[in-house]
Coordinates of C-alpha atoms in Angstrom, one line a residue:
M616 CA -21.8 -47.8 6.4
G617 CA -21.2 -44.1 5.9
V618 CA -17.9 -42.4 6.6
V619 CA -18.0 -39.5 9.0
I620 CA -15.3 -36.8 8.4
E621 CA -14.5 -34.8 11.5
R622 CA -14.0 -31.1 11.0
E623 CA -10.8 -29.9 12.6
E624 CA -10.6 -26.2 13.0
W625 CA -7.4 -24.4 13.7
A626 CA -7.5 -22.1 16.7
L627 CA -5.2 -19.2 17.6
T628 CA -3.4 -19.3 20.9
P629 CA -5.1 -16.8 23.3
L630 CA -1.7 -15.6 24.5
V631 CA -1.0 -14.0 21.2
Y632 CA -3.1 -10.9 21.7
P633 CA -1.7 -9.9 25.1
L634 CA 1.9 -10.6 24.1
L635 CA 1.7 -8.5 20.9
S636 CA -0.1 -5.7 22.8
A637 CA 2.4 -5.8 25.7
A638 CA 5.3 -5.7 23.3
G639 CA 3.9 -2.7 21.4
L640 CA 3.1 -0.7 24.6
A641 CA 6.5 -1.6 26.0
A642 CA 8.2 -0.2 22.9
V643 CA 6.4 3.1 23.4
L644 CA 6.5 3.5 27.1
L645 CA 10.2 2.4 27.6
L646 CA 11.5 4.5 24.7
P647 CA 12.3 7.6 26.9
Y648 CA 14.3 5.5 29.3
F649 CA 16.5 3.7 26.8
S650 CA 17.1 6.5 24.3
A651 CA 19.1 9.2 26.1
A652 CA 20.2 10.8 22.9
R653 CA 16.7 11.8 22.1
T654 CA 16.2 13.8 25.3
P655 CA 18.3 16.9 24.3
A656 CA 16.6 16.9 20.9
H657 CA 13.2 17.2 22.4
A658 CA 14.2 19.3 25.4
A659 CA 12.3 17.0 27.6
G660 CA 12.9 15.1 30.8
P661 CA 14.2 11.5 30.7
S662 CA 10.8 10.1 31.6
S663 CA 8.8 12.2 29.1
S664 CA 6.3 10.4 27.0
P665 CA 6.9 10.7 23.2
F666 CA 3.3 11.9 23.0
D667 CA 4.1 15.0 25.2
V668 CA 7.2 16.5 23.6
G669 CA 7.5 19.6 21.5
A670 CA 6.6 23.3 21.8
G671 CA 3.1 24.3 23.0
P672 CA 1.5 25.3 19.7
F673 CA 2.8 22.3 17.8
L674 CA 2.0 19.9 20.6
R675 CA -1.6 21.0 20.6
F676 CA -1.7 20.7 16.8
R677 CA -0.2 17.2 16.9
R678 CA -2.7 16.0 19.4
A679 CA -5.6 17.3 17.4
F680 CA -4.0 16.0 14.2
L681 CA -3.6 12.4 15.6
V682 CA -7.2 12.4 16.8
L683 CA -8.5 13.5 13.4
F684 CA -6.2 11.1 11.6
S685 CA -7.4 8.3 13.9
L686 CA -11.0 9.1 13.0
A687 CA -10.1 9.0 9.3
S688 CA -8.5 5.6 9.8
V689 CA -11.7 4.4 11.6
V690 CA -13.7 5.5 8.5
E691 CA -11.2 3.7 6.2
G692 CA -11.6 0.6 8.3
I693 CA -15.3 0.7 8.3
Q694 CA -15.4 0.9 4.5
S695 CA -13.1 -2.1 4.1
V696 CA -13.9 -4.3 7.0
F697 CA -16.7 -6.2 5.3
G698 CA -14.7 -7.1 2.2
E699 CA -16.1 -10.1 0.4
D700 CA -19.0 -10.4 2.7
E701 CA -20.5 -7.2 1.4
F702 CA -20.3 -8.5 -2.2
V703 CA -21.9 -11.7 -1.1
R704 CA -24.8 -9.9 0.6
C705 CA -25.4 -8.1 -2.7
G706 CA -25.6 -11.4 -4.5
L707 CA -22.4 -11.0 -6.6
G708 CA -20.5 -14.0 -7.9
R709 CA -16.7 -14.5 -8.2
D710 CA -16.5 -13.0 -11.6
Q711 CA -18.5 -10.0 -10.6
M712 CA -16.3 -9.5 -7.6
A713 CA -13.2 -9.6 -9.7
A714 CA -14.8 -7.0 -12.1
R715 CA -15.6 -4.7 -9.2
L716 CA -12.1 -5.0 -7.7
A717 CA -10.6 -4.3 -11.1
A718 CA -12.8 -1.3 -11.5
T719 CA -11.6 0.0 -8.1
A720 CA -8.0 -0.5 -9.2
A721 CA -8.7 1.4 -12.4
A722 CA -10.3 4.2 -10.5
A723 CA -7.3 4.5 -8.3
L724 CA -5.0 4.3 -11.3
F725 CA -6.4 7.1 -13.4
P726 CA -8.2 9.7 -11.2
G727 CA -6.0 8.8 -8.3
A728 CA -2.8 9.5 -10.3
I729 CA -3.7 13.2 -10.6
S730 CA -5.1 13.5 -7.1
G731 CA -1.7 14.2 -5.6
I732 CA -1.0 17.0 -8.1
I733 CA -4.4 18.5 -7.3
S734 CA -3.5 18.3 -3.6
D735 CA -0.2 20.1 -4.2
K736 CA -2.1 22.8 -6.2
I737 CA -4.9 23.5 -3.7
G738 CA -3.0 22.9 -0.5
P739 CA -3.2 20.1 2.1
R740 CA -6.1 21.6 4.1
R741 CA -8.5 21.6 1.1
A742 CA -7.2 18.1 0.1
C743 CA -8.2 16.8 3.6
I744 CA -11.6 18.4 3.1
L745 CA -11.9 16.7 -0.2
Y746 CA -11.1 13.3 1.4
W747 CA -13.8 13.8 4.0
V748 CA -16.3 14.9 1.3
L749 CA -15.6 11.7 -0.7
Q750 CA -16.0 9.5 2.4
L751 CA -19.2 11.3 3.3
A752 CA -20.5 10.6 -0.3
V753 CA -19.7 6.9 -0.1
S754 CA -21.1 6.5 3.4
A755 CA -24.3 8.4 2.4
L756 CA -24.8 6.2 -0.7
K757 CA -24.1 2.9 1.2
S758 CA -26.6 3.9 3.9
F759 CA -29.3 3.2 1.4
S760 CA -29.7 -0.5 0.7
A761 CA -30.7 0.1 -2.9
L762 CA -27.4 2.0 -3.6
R763 CA -25.1 -0.2 -1.4
C764 CA -23.6 -2.1 -4.4
A765 CA -23.6 0.7 -6.9
W766 CA -20.5 0.9 -9.1
I767 CA -20.0 4.6 -8.2
N768 CA -19.2 3.6 -4.7
N769 CA -16.1 1.7 -5.8
F770 CA -14.8 4.7 -7.8
I771 CA -15.4 7.2 -5.1
L772 CA -13.9 5.0 -2.4
A773 CA -10.8 4.2 -4.5
L774 CA -10.3 8.0 -5.0
A775 CA -10.8 8.7 -1.3
T776 CA -8.2 6.0 -0.4
S777 CA -5.7 7.5 -2.8
V778 CA -6.2 11.0 -1.2
F779 CA -6.0 9.5 2.3
S780 CA -2.5 8.1 1.5
F781 CA -0.9 11.6 1.3
C782 CA -3.3 14.4 2.3
F783 CA -2.8 14.1 6.1
E784 CA 0.9 13.5 5.8
T785 CA 1.3 16.6 3.7
W786 CA -0.8 18.7 6.1
L787 CA 1.4 17.6 9.0
V788 CA 4.6 18.4 7.2
V789 CA 3.4 21.8 6.1
E790 CA 2.3 22.7 9.6
H791 CA 5.6 21.5 10.9
E792 CA 7.4 23.7 8.4
K793 CA 5.2 26.7 9.4
Q794 CA 6.0 26.4 13.1
D795 CA 9.7 25.7 12.4
Q796 CA 10.0 22.7 14.6
K797 CA 12.9 20.2 14.8
Q798 CA 12.7 17.2 12.5
D799 CA 12.8 14.7 15.3
L800 CA 9.3 15.8 16.3
L801 CA 8.1 15.2 12.7
F802 CA 9.7 11.8 12.6
D803 CA 8.0 10.9 15.9
T804 CA 4.7 11.9 14.5
F805 CA 5.2 9.7 11.4
W806 CA 5.5 6.5 13.5
M807 CA 2.6 7.6 15.7
M808 CA 0.5 8.0 12.6
A809 CA 1.2 4.4 11.6
F810 CA 0.7 3.2 15.2
F811 CA -2.7 5.0 15.6
E812 CA -3.8 3.8 12.2
S813 CA -3.4 0.2 13.2
V814 CA -5.2 0.9 16.5
S815 CA -8.0 2.6 14.6
L816 CA -8.4 -0.2 12.2
I817 CA -8.8 -2.7 15.0
G818 CA -11.3 -0.2 16.6
S819 CA -13.2 0.0 13.4
Q820 CA -13.7 -3.7 13.4
E821 CA -15.0 -3.6 16.9
I822 CA -17.4 -0.7 16.1
T823 CA -18.7 -2.6 13.1
N824 CA -19.3 -5.7 15.1
V825 CA -21.3 -3.7 17.6
L826 CA -23.3 -1.8 15.1
V827 CA -24.0 -4.6 12.6
S828 CA -26.7 -7.2 12.9
N829 CA -28.2 -9.9 10.8
D830 CA -30.9 -7.8 9.4
N831 CA -30.4 -5.4 6.5
N832 CA -30.9 -2.2 8.5
G833 CA -28.3 -3.2 11.1
F834 CA -25.8 -3.8 8.3
L835 CA -26.2 -0.2 7.2
L836 CA -25.5 1.4 10.6
P837 CA -21.7 1.4 10.3
Y838 CA -22.0 3.5 7.2
A839 CA -24.2 6.0 8.9
F840 CA -21.6 6.2 11.7
A841 CA -18.9 6.8 9.1
A842 CA -21.0 9.6 7.6
I843 CA -21.2 11.3 11.0
I844 CA -17.5 11.1 11.5
S845 CA -17.0 12.6 8.0
I846 CA -19.2 15.5 8.8
V847 CA -17.1 16.1 12.0
G848 CA -13.9 16.0 9.9
I849 CA -15.3 18.5 7.4
L850 CA -16.3 21.0 10.1
Y851 CA -12.9 20.7 11.9
M852 CA -10.9 21.2 8.6
R853 CA -13.0 24.2 7.7
N854 CA -12.0 25.9 10.9
A855 CA -8.4 24.8 10.7
S856 CA -5.8 27.4 9.8
S857 CA -5.1 27.8 6.1
T858 CA -1.7 27.0 4.7
T859 CA 0.1 28.4 1.7
Q860 CA -0.5 26.7 -1.6
H861 CA 2.4 24.7 -2.7
A862 CA 2.5 25.6 -6.4
S863 CA 3.2 29.3 -5.7
A864 CA 6.3 28.5 -3.7
I865 CA 8.1 26.5 -6.5
G866 CA 7.0 28.2 -9.7
S867 CA 6.1 25.8 -12.5
Y868 CA 4.9 22.6 -11.0
Q869 CA 5.6 20.6 -14.1
K870 CA 9.3 21.7 -14.3
S871 CA 9.7 21.2 -10.5
F872 CA 8.3 17.7 -10.7
F873 CA 10.5 16.8 -13.6
A874 CA 13.6 18.2 -11.9
H875 CA 13.0 16.9 -8.3
V876 CA 11.3 13.6 -8.9
L877 CA 11.9 12.2 -12.4
R878 CA 15.5 13.3 -12.6
D879 CA 16.5 12.6 -9.0
K880 CA 17.6 8.9 -8.7
R881 CA 17.1 9.0 -4.9
V882 CA 13.5 10.1 -5.2
L883 CA 12.9 7.5 -8.0
I884 CA 14.2 4.9 -5.5
L885 CA 11.6 6.1 -3.0
V886 CA 8.9 5.9 -5.7
L887 CA 9.9 2.3 -6.4
A888 CA 10.0 1.5 -2.7
Q889 CA 6.6 3.0 -2.1
A890 CA 5.1 1.2 -5.1
S891 CA 6.5 -2.1 -4.0
I892 CA 5.1 -2.0 -0.5
H893 CA 1.7 -0.8 -1.7
F894 CA 1.5 -3.7 -4.2
A895 CA 2.7 -6.2 -1.6
V896 CA 0.1 -5.1 0.9
S897 CA -2.7 -5.1 -1.7
A898 CA -1.7 -8.6 -2.9
F899 CA -1.6 -9.8 0.7
W900 CA -5.2 -8.5 1.5
F901 CA -6.5 -10.1 -1.7
L902 CA -4.8 -13.5 -1.1
W903 CA -4.2 -14.1 2.6
A904 CA -7.6 -15.6 3.3
P905 CA -7.6 -18.1 0.3
T906 CA -4.0 -19.0 1.3
I907 CA -4.9 -19.9 4.9
V908 CA -8.1 -21.9 4.1
A909 CA -6.5 -23.7 1.1
D910 CA -7.3 -27.4 0.7
G911 CA -10.5 -27.0 2.7
R912 CA -8.8 -26.1 6.0
Y913 CA -10.8 -24.3 8.7
A914 CA -9.8 -21.2 10.6
Q915 CA -11.5 -18.2 12.2
L916 CA -10.3 -15.5 9.9
S917 CA -11.9 -12.7 11.9
V918 CA -9.8 -13.8 14.9
I919 CA -6.6 -13.8 12.9
Y920 CA -7.1 -10.4 11.4
P921 CA -6.4 -8.4 14.6
C922 CA -3.0 -10.2 15.0
F923 CA -1.8 -8.7 11.8
L924 CA -2.7 -5.2 12.8
A925 CA -1.2 -5.7 16.3
S926 CA 2.0 -6.9 14.5
R927 CA 1.9 -3.7 12.5
M928 CA 1.6 -1.7 15.7
L929 CA 4.7 -3.4 17.1
G930 CA 6.6 -2.6 13.9
S931 CA 5.7 1.1 13.9
A932 CA 6.4 1.4 17.6
S933 CA 9.9 -0.1 17.0
F934 CA 10.7 2.6 14.4
P935 CA 12.1 5.3 16.9
W936 CA 14.4 2.7 18.3
F937 CA 16.2 2.4 15.0
Y938 CA 17.0 5.9 14.0
G939 CA 19.3 8.5 15.6
A940 CA 22.9 8.6 16.8
T941 CA 22.4 5.6 19.2
A942 CA 20.6 3.3 16.7
P943 CA 22.2 -0.1 16.2
F944 CA 22.1 0.3 12.4
R945 CA 22.1 3.2 10.0
N946 CA 18.7 4.4 9.0
E947 CA 18.8 3.1 5.5
D948 CA 20.2 -0.2 6.7
S949 CA 17.3 -0.7 9.1
L950 CA 14.9 0.0 6.3
T951 CA 16.7 -2.4 4.0
I952 CA 16.4 -5.2 6.6
A953 CA 12.7 -4.5 7.0
Y954 CA 12.2 -4.8 3.2
V955 CA 14.2 -8.0 3.0
G956 CA 12.3 -9.4 6.0
A957 CA 8.9 -8.6 4.4
G958 CA 10.0 -10.0 1.1
L959 CA 11.3 -13.3 2.6
A960 CA 8.1 -13.8 4.6
L961 CA 6.0 -13.6 1.4
Y962 CA 8.5 -15.7 -0.5
V963 CA 8.2 -18.6 1.9
V964 CA 4.4 -18.4 1.7
A965 CA 4.6 -18.5 -2.1
Y966 CA 7.3 -21.2 -2.3
D967 CA 5.4 -24.1 -0.8
Y968 CA 2.4 -25.3 1.2
Q969 CA 2.5 -24.3 4.8
E970 CA 0.6 -25.1 7.9
I971 CA -1.8 -22.4 9.2
G972 CA 0.3 -21.6 12.3
T973 CA 3.4 -21.1 10.1
L974 CA 1.4 -18.9 7.7
V975 CA 0.1 -16.7 10.6
I976 CA 3.6 -16.2 11.9
L977 CA 5.0 -15.3 8.5
F978 CA 2.1 -12.9 7.9
C979 CA 2.7 -11.3 11.3
I980 CA 6.4 -10.8 10.4
F981 CA 5.3 -9.3 7.2
H982 CA 3.0 -6.8 8.9
A983 CA 5.6 -5.9 11.5
C984 CA 8.0 -5.0 8.7
V985 CA 5.3 -3.0 7.0
G986 CA 4.7 -1.1 10.2
F987 CA 8.4 -0.2 10.3
I988 CA 8.6 0.6 6.6
I989 CA 5.7 3.2 6.4
P990 CA 7.2 5.8 8.8
S991 CA 10.7 5.1 7.5
L992 CA 9.6 6.0 3.9
A993 CA 7.9 9.2 5.2
R994 CA 11.1 10.2 6.9
L995 CA 13.1 9.6 3.7
R996 CA 10.6 11.6 1.7
T997 CA 11.2 14.5 4.1
M998 CA 14.9 14.3 3.6
Y999 CA 15.1 14.0 -0.2
L1000 CA 11.9 15.6 -1.5
P1001 CA 10.6 19.2 -1.5
N1002 CA 7.4 19.3 0.6
E1003 CA 5.6 21.1 -2.3
L1004 CA 5.8 17.9 -4.4
R1005 CA 4.9 15.3 -1.8
G1006 CA 1.4 14.6 -3.0
G1007 CA 2.3 14.3 -6.6
M1008 CA 5.2 12.0 -5.9
M1009 CA 3.1 9.7 -3.6
S1010 CA 0.2 9.5 -6.1
F1011 CA 2.7 8.8 -8.9
S1012 CA 4.2 5.8 -6.9
L1013 CA 0.7 4.6 -6.0
S1014 CA -0.4 4.7 -9.7
L1015 CA 2.5 2.4 -10.6
A1016 CA 1.3 -0.1 -7.9
N1017 CA -2.3 0.2 -9.0
A1018 CA -1.4 -0.5 -12.6
A1019 CA 0.2 -3.8 -11.5
I1020 CA -2.8 -4.6 -9.3
F1021 CA -5.2 -3.8 -12.2
I1022 CA -3.3 -6.2 -14.5
F1023 CA -3.2 -9.0 -12.1
L1024 CA -6.8 -8.7 -11.2
L1025 CA -7.8 -9.0 -14.8
Q1026 CA -5.3 -11.8 -15.6
G1027 CA -5.3 -13.6 -12.3
A1028 CA -8.5 -13.2 -10.4
H1029 CA -11.0 -13.4 -13.2
P1030 CA -9.7 -15.9 -15.8
Q1031 CA -7.2 -17.4 -13.3
N1032 CA -4.3 -17.3 -15.8
I1033 CA -1.9 -16.5 -13.0
A1034 CA -1.7 -18.5 -9.8
N1035 CA -1.9 -16.9 -6.4
S1036 CA 1.6 -18.1 -5.5
I1037 CA 3.1 -16.3 -8.5
I1038 CA 1.5 -13.0 -7.5
L1039 CA 2.9 -13.4 -4.0
C1040 CA 6.3 -14.3 -5.5
L1041 CA 6.3 -11.2 -7.6
A1042 CA 5.3 -9.1 -4.6
S1043 CA 8.2 -10.7 -2.7
C1044 CA 10.7 -10.0 -5.5
G1045 CA 9.5 -6.4 -5.6
L1046 CA 10.2 -6.0 -1.9
L1047 CA 13.6 -7.5 -2.2
V1048 CA 14.5 -5.3 -5.2
A1049 CA 13.3 -2.2 -3.3
G1050 CA 15.4 -3.2 -0.3
G1051 CA 18.5 -3.4 -2.5
C1052 CA 17.7 0.0 -3.9
I1053 CA 17.3 1.5 -0.4
H1054 CA 20.7 0.1 0.4
M1055 CA 22.1 2.1 -2.5
L1056 CA 21.1 5.3 -0.8
R1057 CA 24.0 4.8 1.7
R1058 CA 26.5 5.5 -1.1
W1059 CA 24.7 8.7 -2.0
R1060 CA 24.2 9.9 1.6
K1061 CA 27.0 12.5 1.5
H1062 CA 25.3 14.1 -1.5
T1063 CA 21.9 14.3 0.1
R1064 CA 20.1 17.6 0.0
Q1065 CA 20.3 19.0 3.5
N1066 CA 17.3 20.5 5.1
P1067 CA 17.8 24.0 6.6
R1068 CA 16.1 23.1 9.9
S1069 CA 18.2 21.7 12.7
L1070 CA 18.1 18.0 13.1

């Protein structure tokens, strides 16, 4: 008599989506009513939306900027939403997938390392155009089935992702400087960028699900859509107002970078903090699916994916509640708590076997902390780093993380010399160390370089 093994599939509670969405929207809509100290800074009424504050020219720029940034995030999501499924459709095995991912990390490590310096030299507007051109090239190549799995796509996409990490932020800061706005408006835009990025990534998944079909032609439609968005981005950036090139404002770029980045221990702490969060997020996206379905367990991964992005939305929406005069903690203390929370969440996952429900909760906590960390680091970069070196500093920190990713892909993913739990544990330790380093900034706050603009 045969033995019948019943398949038990773990299902997510349907209430999770409305609860996370309601919490994120409440954090945004209730902010003006519970943060009275922010009203004078913005010169707005107590019921003003954080999306409607600021002077007229900068308000118009910020709205257009958030729309363009959201479109760029949609393109980023379309390029990454398929993941392993795209490799499977191309007939690649596990070893070939590991080789492709390692090549992508290598491309981000070497050309991506100098992309920030190039951005600082040519200016943020041209850097944004470069990003759209790279995305257009990838989308155009992938629109042809014969070129969908070409190696060149991995290199171009890795370079585009590196440029995306700093080009829009640099453009925003330079435009903010040019219009001489208060820093609170800039800090608000930072968390809005993280918020809209998460929304756009969820939207890119929905767009892809609508456009894709089982046949090969339908699978290529999302890339054609991304190419159209890239063309729109290029046309808009060509008509955008030009900004002053950074290099001419600070003289020798090499001397300035050495003096303001490599010799400044506060900026080096930010480099380490940025590298640690980038490595942790990359390690998570490589390993979260194998961790959840370990030991033959069943779960709908496509249903769990939006929960992580919704948690990240909640974390970014909570950012404005934790800075300013009325914040419950000092700014660096809140960031330290977020780093420790993210590190402990990954450490619990790496320490021992967990049920799927527990893993999903821990991963949601991790993403909520990431959503808070990203705008917090952007705020600290504005406080401690000259704007003219922002791209070079960010590409330098990303190159450190990409070097670690490249090593672990070669040693862990391909020959499997390093267990997944060890990689997650190292990512957790990096976050905890970065949290301790951020805590050290409190001791040096009185020596911080003050920005001439009014806070």
